[in-house]
C-alpha cells in the first residue's frame, strides 16, 4: 500500500450534518492530527442541533476530540432530515465557513452517503472548497451504504479506544440507538485497519485528488 502525506497541516475544516457525525466519521483522525500538531486550527460546522442538548454535547465532544487545538465550532438549527428543503440556508452556512478559512484539509461526509442530509452537505463542500483536499468520512447505518474507500488514516490502538470512549461519554442522547455501540465503532475501525495493513483505521472517499509528484 502506498502511503502519501498531505504536507504541513495548519488548518483543518470538519463539517457534519448532525451533531456526532464528525466524531463518528473522523474522530480518530482528528485525535491523531491534533495530538501530533498542538495549536492546529480546526473550524467545525454542524448544520443541525443548535440551541439545545445536542449542541452542548457537540461542544464538549469536539473539545475532547481536538485536544490542544484552536477549535472554532458553529452549530446551526436546520431541521434534522430536511436539508434538501433548506438548501439555501445550508449553502450560506458553508459559504460563510469558506470565507473564514483556507484549510489544508477538509473532513466531510461522502457524496454517495445514503442519508440525504449527509449527501447534500457533501455536495456543497466539493463546490465551496474546490482547490482543497476533501476527505469523505463514512458513518455506518442501516442503509448498508458502506463502499470501497480510497484513503485510510491508520489509528493506533490507543487512539481507536479513546475514540470509542469519547463517543460513549459525550453523546448520551444517542445511547438508545441500536447501532450506537462499541462493537460497531471498533468493528468498522478493525475492518478498515485490515484493508490498510494496520490494526485500526478510519476510511475516506476522495472525489478528486491533484498530485504534485515533481514538487
mmCIF file of C-alpha atoms in Angstrom:
data_model
loop_
_atom_site.group_PDB
_atom_site.id
_atom_site.type_symbol
_atom_site.label_atom_id
_atom_site.label_comp_id
_atom_site.label_asym_id
_atom_site.label_seq_id
_atom_site.Cartn_x
_atom_site.Cartn_y
_atom_site.Cartn_z
ATOM 1 C CA UNK A 1 0.000 0.000 0.000
ATOM 2 C CA UNK A 2 1.311 3.451 -0.965
ATOM 3 C CA UNK A 3 1.457 5.984 1.859
ATOM 4 C CA UNK A 4 1.139 9.635 0.862
ATOM 5 C CA UNK A 5 1.342 12.626 3.177
ATOM 6 C CA UNK A 6 -0.602 15.854 2.821
ATOM 7 C CA UNK A 7 2.269 18.141 3.808
ATOM 8 C CA UNK A 8 2.079 20.544 6.709
ATOM 9 C CA UNK A 9 -1.424 20.769 8.177
ATOM 10 C CA UNK A 10 -2.077 24.025 9.991
ATOM 11 C CA UNK A 11 -5.792 24.472 9.274
ATOM 12 C CA UNK A 12 -8.487 21.824 9.180
ATOM 13 C CA UNK A 13 -12.176 22.099 8.364
ATOM 14 C CA UNK A 14 -14.561 19.460 9.705
ATOM 15 C CA UNK A 15 -18.270 19.519 8.900
ATOM 16 C CA UNK A 16 -21.287 17.421 9.801
ATOM 17 C CA UNK A 17 -24.975 17.483 9.038
ATOM 18 C CA UNK A 18 -25.740 16.442 12.631
ATOM 19 C CA UNK A 19 -24.050 16.604 15.990
ATOM 20 C CA UNK A 20 -21.867 13.472 16.360
ATOM 21 C CA UNK A 21 -21.305 12.985 12.585
ATOM 22 C CA UNK A 22 -17.791 14.434 12.702
ATOM 23 C CA UNK A 23 -16.814 12.434 15.775
ATOM 24 C CA UNK A 24 -18.189 9.150 14.398
ATOM 25 C CA UNK A 25 -16.737 9.572 10.918
ATOM 26 C CA UNK A 26 -13.400 11.227 11.641
ATOM 27 C CA UNK A 27 -12.910 11.371 15.401
ATOM 28 C CA UNK A 28 -9.836 9.158 15.330
ATOM 29 C CA UNK A 29 -8.277 11.201 12.542
ATOM 30 C CA UNK A 30 -8.906 14.427 14.445
ATOM 31 C CA UNK A 31 -7.341 12.945 17.565
ATOM 32 C CA UNK A 32 -4.314 11.795 15.571
ATOM 33 C CA UNK A 33 -3.846 15.177 13.890
ATOM 34 C CA UNK A 34 -4.412 17.311 16.961
ATOM 35 C CA UNK A 35 -2.141 15.216 19.178
ATOM 36 C CA UNK A 36 0.606 15.479 16.561
ATOM 37 C CA UNK A 37 0.170 19.223 15.966
ATOM 38 C CA UNK A 38 -0.780 21.174 19.123
ATOM 39 C CA UNK A 39 -2.322 24.506 18.216
ATOM 40 C CA UNK A 40 -3.680 23.391 14.832
ATOM 41 C CA UNK A 41 -6.764 25.392 13.876
ATOM 42 C CA UNK A 42 -9.960 23.374 13.468
ATOM 43 C CA UNK A 43 -13.011 25.118 12.014
ATOM 44 C CA UNK A 44 -16.021 22.879 12.620
ATOM 45 C CA UNK A 45 -19.526 23.367 11.239
ATOM 46 C CA UNK A 46 -22.643 21.375 12.102
ATOM 47 C CA UNK A 47 -25.911 22.164 10.339
ATOM 48 C CA UNK A 48 -28.457 20.885 12.869
ATOM 49 C CA UNK A 49 -28.855 20.552 16.628
ATOM 50 C CA UNK A 50 -28.148 24.127 17.631
ATOM 51 C CA UNK A 51 -29.578 25.703 20.764
ATOM 52 C CA UNK A 52 -30.150 22.613 22.872
ATOM 53 C CA UNK A 53 -28.766 19.454 24.412
ATOM 54 C CA UNK A 54 -27.241 18.269 21.151
ATOM 55 C CA UNK A 55 -25.172 21.426 20.757
ATOM 56 C CA UNK A 56 -23.888 21.092 24.319
ATOM 57 C CA UNK A 57 -22.875 17.517 23.603
ATOM 58 C CA UNK A 58 -21.080 18.582 20.445
ATOM 59 C CA UNK A 59 -19.187 21.402 22.151
ATOM 60 C CA UNK A 60 -17.855 19.059 24.812
ATOM 61 C CA UNK A 61 -17.166 16.200 22.415
ATOM 62 C CA UNK A 62 -15.213 18.151 19.815
ATOM 63 C CA UNK A 63 -13.172 19.838 22.530
ATOM 64 C CA UNK A 64 -12.172 16.330 23.640
ATOM 65 C CA UNK A 65 -11.552 15.107 20.091
ATOM 66 C CA UNK A 66 -9.395 18.160 19.290
ATOM 67 C CA UNK A 67 -7.046 18.409 22.292
ATOM 68 C CA UNK A 68 -4.805 21.497 22.361
ATOM 69 C CA UNK A 69 -6.338 22.714 19.092
ATOM 70 C CA UNK A 70 -7.654 26.164 18.203
ATOM 71 C CA UNK A 71 -11.217 24.890 17.843
ATOM 72 C CA UNK A 72 -13.927 27.118 16.366
ATOM 73 C CA UNK A 73 -17.309 25.398 16.291
ATOM 74 C CA UNK A 74 -20.582 26.651 14.817
ATOM 75 C CA UNK A 75 -23.805 24.679 15.224
ATOM 76 C CA UNK A 76 -26.859 25.736 13.206
ATOM 77 C CA UNK A 77 -30.521 24.876 13.728
ATOM 78 C CA UNK A 78 -31.615 23.302 10.458
ATOM 79 C CA UNK A 79 -34.249 20.568 10.973
ATOM 80 C CA UNK A 80 -32.836 17.050 11.104
ATOM 81 C CA UNK A 81 -33.605 15.146 7.914
ATOM 82 C CA UNK A 82 -34.737 18.216 5.985
ATOM 83 C CA UNK A 83 -31.583 19.620 4.408
ATOM 84 C CA UNK A 84 -32.904 19.482 0.803
ATOM 85 C CA UNK A 85 -35.770 21.769 1.844
ATOM 86 C CA UNK A 86 -33.312 24.175 3.474
ATOM 87 C CA UNK A 87 -30.721 24.186 0.730
ATOM 88 C CA UNK A 88 -30.165 27.942 0.661
ATOM 89 C CA UNK A 89 -29.522 28.103 4.413
ATOM 90 C CA UNK A 90 -27.111 25.194 4.227
ATOM 91 C CA UNK A 91 -25.315 26.712 1.256
ATOM 92 C CA UNK A 92 -24.991 30.059 3.033
ATOM 93 C CA UNK A 93 -23.510 28.348 6.108
ATOM 94 C CA UNK A 94 -20.921 26.520 4.016
ATOM 95 C CA UNK A 95 -20.012 29.644 2.059
ATOM 96 C CA UNK A 96 -19.629 31.611 5.288
ATOM 97 C CA UNK A 97 -17.267 28.926 6.566
ATOM 98 C CA UNK A 98 -15.270 29.078 3.338
ATOM 99 C CA UNK A 99 -14.872 32.816 3.766
ATOM 100 C CA UNK A 100 -13.390 32.332 7.216
ATOM 101 C CA UNK A 101 -10.630 29.867 6.416
ATOM 102 C CA UNK A 102 -8.417 28.412 3.705
ATOM 103 C CA UNK A 103 -7.805 24.918 5.080
ATOM 104 C CA UNK A 104 -5.135 22.360 4.283
ATOM 105 C CA UNK A 105 -7.629 19.533 4.799
ATOM 106 C CA UNK A 106 -11.414 19.194 4.758
ATOM 107 C CA UNK A 107 -13.252 16.371 6.546
ATOM 108 C CA UNK A 108 -16.838 15.991 5.317
ATOM 109 C CA UNK A 109 -19.492 13.351 4.624
ATOM 110 C CA UNK A 110 -19.255 11.217 1.477
ATOM 111 C CA UNK A 111 -21.045 12.424 -1.657
ATOM 112 C CA UNK A 112 -22.628 8.962 -2.044
ATOM 113 C CA UNK A 113 -23.864 8.684 1.541
ATOM 114 C CA UNK A 114 -27.399 7.290 1.654
ATOM 115 C CA UNK A 115 -28.637 9.895 4.157
ATOM 116 C CA UNK A 116 -29.963 12.947 2.322
ATOM 117 C CA UNK A 117 -28.514 15.396 4.869
ATOM 118 C CA UNK A 118 -25.035 13.873 4.691
ATOM 119 C CA UNK A 119 -25.128 13.650 0.905
ATOM 120 C CA UNK A 120 -26.371 17.211 0.469
ATOM 121 C CA UNK A 121 -23.692 18.686 2.702
ATOM 122 C CA UNK A 122 -21.013 16.658 0.933
ATOM 123 C CA UNK A 123 -22.028 18.085 -2.423
ATOM 124 C CA UNK A 124 -21.927 21.612 -1.074
ATOM 125 C CA UNK A 125 -18.417 21.073 0.251
ATOM 126 C CA UNK A 126 -16.908 19.961 -3.039
ATOM 127 C CA UNK A 127 -18.137 23.140 -4.737
ATOM 128 C CA UNK A 128 -17.225 25.588 -1.952
ATOM 129 C CA UNK A 129 -13.800 24.025 -1.372
ATOM 130 C CA UNK A 130 -12.743 23.425 -4.958
ATOM 131 C CA UNK A 131 -8.954 23.535 -4.506
ATOM 132 C CA UNK A 132 -8.696 21.604 -1.271
ATOM 133 C CA UNK A 133 -8.160 18.031 -0.203
ATOM 134 C CA UNK A 134 -11.648 16.871 0.788
ATOM 135 C CA UNK A 135 -11.881 13.502 2.518
ATOM 136 C CA UNK A 136 -15.362 11.999 2.764
ATOM 137 C CA UNK A 137 -15.829 10.084 6.004
ATOM 138 C CA UNK A 138 -18.205 7.156 6.456
ATOM 139 C CA UNK A 139 -20.957 6.538 9.011
ATOM 140 C CA UNK A 140 -22.280 3.016 9.470
ATOM 141 C CA UNK A 141 -26.101 2.760 9.397
ATOM 142 C CA UNK A 142 -28.989 0.506 8.473
ATOM 143 C CA UNK A 143 -28.918 1.667 4.819
ATOM 144 C CA UNK A 144 -25.907 -0.545 4.174
ATOM 145 C CA UNK A 145 -24.148 2.138 2.130
ATOM 146 C CA UNK A 146 -20.534 1.393 3.073
ATOM 147 C CA UNK A 147 -18.424 1.129 -0.057
ATOM 148 C CA UNK A 148 -14.800 0.704 -1.086
ATOM 149 C CA UNK A 149 -12.877 3.680 0.321
ATOM 150 C CA UNK A 150 -9.903 5.188 -1.453
ATOM 151 C CA UNK A 151 -7.976 6.612 1.508
ATOM 152 C CA UNK A 152 -7.175 5.416 5.012
ATOM 153 C CA UNK A 153 -5.839 7.011 8.181
ATOM 154 C CA UNK A 154 -4.344 4.311 10.440
ATOM 155 C CA UNK A 155 -5.233 4.657 14.110
ATOM 156 C CA UNK A 156 -3.103 3.422 16.969
ATOM 157 C CA UNK A 157 -4.933 1.062 19.341
ATOM 158 C CA UNK A 158 -4.798 3.815 21.960
ATOM 159 C CA UNK A 159 -6.455 6.347 19.650
ATOM 160 C CA UNK A 160 -9.091 3.847 18.485
ATOM 161 C CA UNK A 161 -10.009 3.025 22.076
ATOM 162 C CA UNK A 162 -10.012 6.701 23.013
ATOM 163 C CA UNK A 163 -12.348 7.500 20.143
ATOM 164 C CA UNK A 164 -14.864 4.887 21.260
ATOM 165 C CA UNK A 165 -14.623 6.012 24.874
ATOM 166 C CA UNK A 166 -15.271 9.634 23.929
ATOM 167 C CA UNK A 167 -18.248 8.669 21.751
ATOM 168 C CA UNK A 168 -19.760 6.740 24.629
ATOM 169 C CA UNK A 169 -19.061 9.526 27.102
ATOM 170 C CA UNK A 170 -20.111 12.647 25.221
ATOM 171 C CA UNK A 171 -23.295 11.671 23.355
ATOM 172 C CA UNK A 172 -25.704 10.269 25.963
ATOM 173 C CA UNK A 173 -28.652 11.305 23.766
ATOM 174 C CA UNK A 174 -27.617 8.647 21.225
ATOM 175 C CA UNK A 175 -27.060 5.668 23.508
ATOM 176 C CA UNK A 176 -30.543 4.278 22.901
ATOM 177 C CA UNK A 177 -29.853 3.763 19.195
ATOM 178 C CA UNK A 178 -29.229 0.095 18.342
ATOM 179 C CA UNK A 179 -26.201 0.883 16.157
ATOM 180 C CA UNK A 180 -24.538 3.244 18.605
ATOM 181 C CA UNK A 181 -22.187 0.976 20.493
ATOM 182 C CA UNK A 182 -18.583 -0.009 20.988
ATOM 183 C CA UNK A 183 -18.777 -3.082 18.766
ATOM 184 C CA UNK A 184 -19.992 -1.091 15.767
ATOM 185 C CA UNK A 185 -17.363 1.647 16.046
ATOM 186 C CA UNK A 186 -14.400 -0.549 16.869
ATOM 187 C CA UNK A 187 -15.509 -3.273 14.471
ATOM 188 C CA UNK A 188 -15.553 -0.946 11.470
ATOM 189 C CA UNK A 189 -12.192 0.504 12.516
ATOM 190 C CA UNK A 190 -10.765 -3.026 12.669
ATOM 191 C CA UNK A 191 -12.061 -3.867 9.191
ATOM 192 C CA UNK A 192 -10.591 -0.679 7.744
ATOM 193 C CA UNK A 193 -7.371 -1.462 9.564
ATOM 194 C CA UNK A 194 -7.176 -4.857 7.876
ATOM 195 C CA UNK A 195 -7.680 -3.175 4.500
ATOM 196 C CA UNK A 196 -4.847 -0.704 5.175
ATOM 197 C CA UNK A 197 -2.360 -3.068 6.817
ATOM 198 C CA UNK A 198 -2.906 -1.566 10.265
ATOM 199 C CA UNK A 199 -4.652 -2.623 13.446
ATOM 200 C CA UNK A 200 -7.308 0.077 13.177
ATOM 201 C CA UNK A 201 -8.092 2.830 10.680
ATOM 202 C CA UNK A 202 -10.670 5.329 9.502
ATOM 203 C CA UNK A 203 -11.517 5.280 5.823
ATOM 204 C CA UNK A 204 -12.440 8.062 3.427
ATOM 205 C CA UNK A 205 -13.740 8.626 -0.073
ATOM 206 C CA UNK A 206 -11.854 11.010 -2.323
ATOM 207 C CA UNK A 207 -13.831 12.739 -5.051
ATOM 208 C CA UNK A 208 -10.863 14.437 -6.682
ATOM 209 C CA UNK A 209 -7.136 14.476 -5.939
ATOM 210 C CA UNK A 210 -4.407 16.536 -7.603
ATOM 211 C CA UNK A 211 -0.875 15.164 -7.279
ATOM 212 C CA UNK A 212 2.390 17.095 -7.118
ATOM 213 C CA UNK A 213 4.827 14.292 -7.764
ATOM 214 C CA UNK A 214 7.568 16.547 -9.088
ATOM 215 C CA UNK A 215 7.401 19.079 -6.259
#
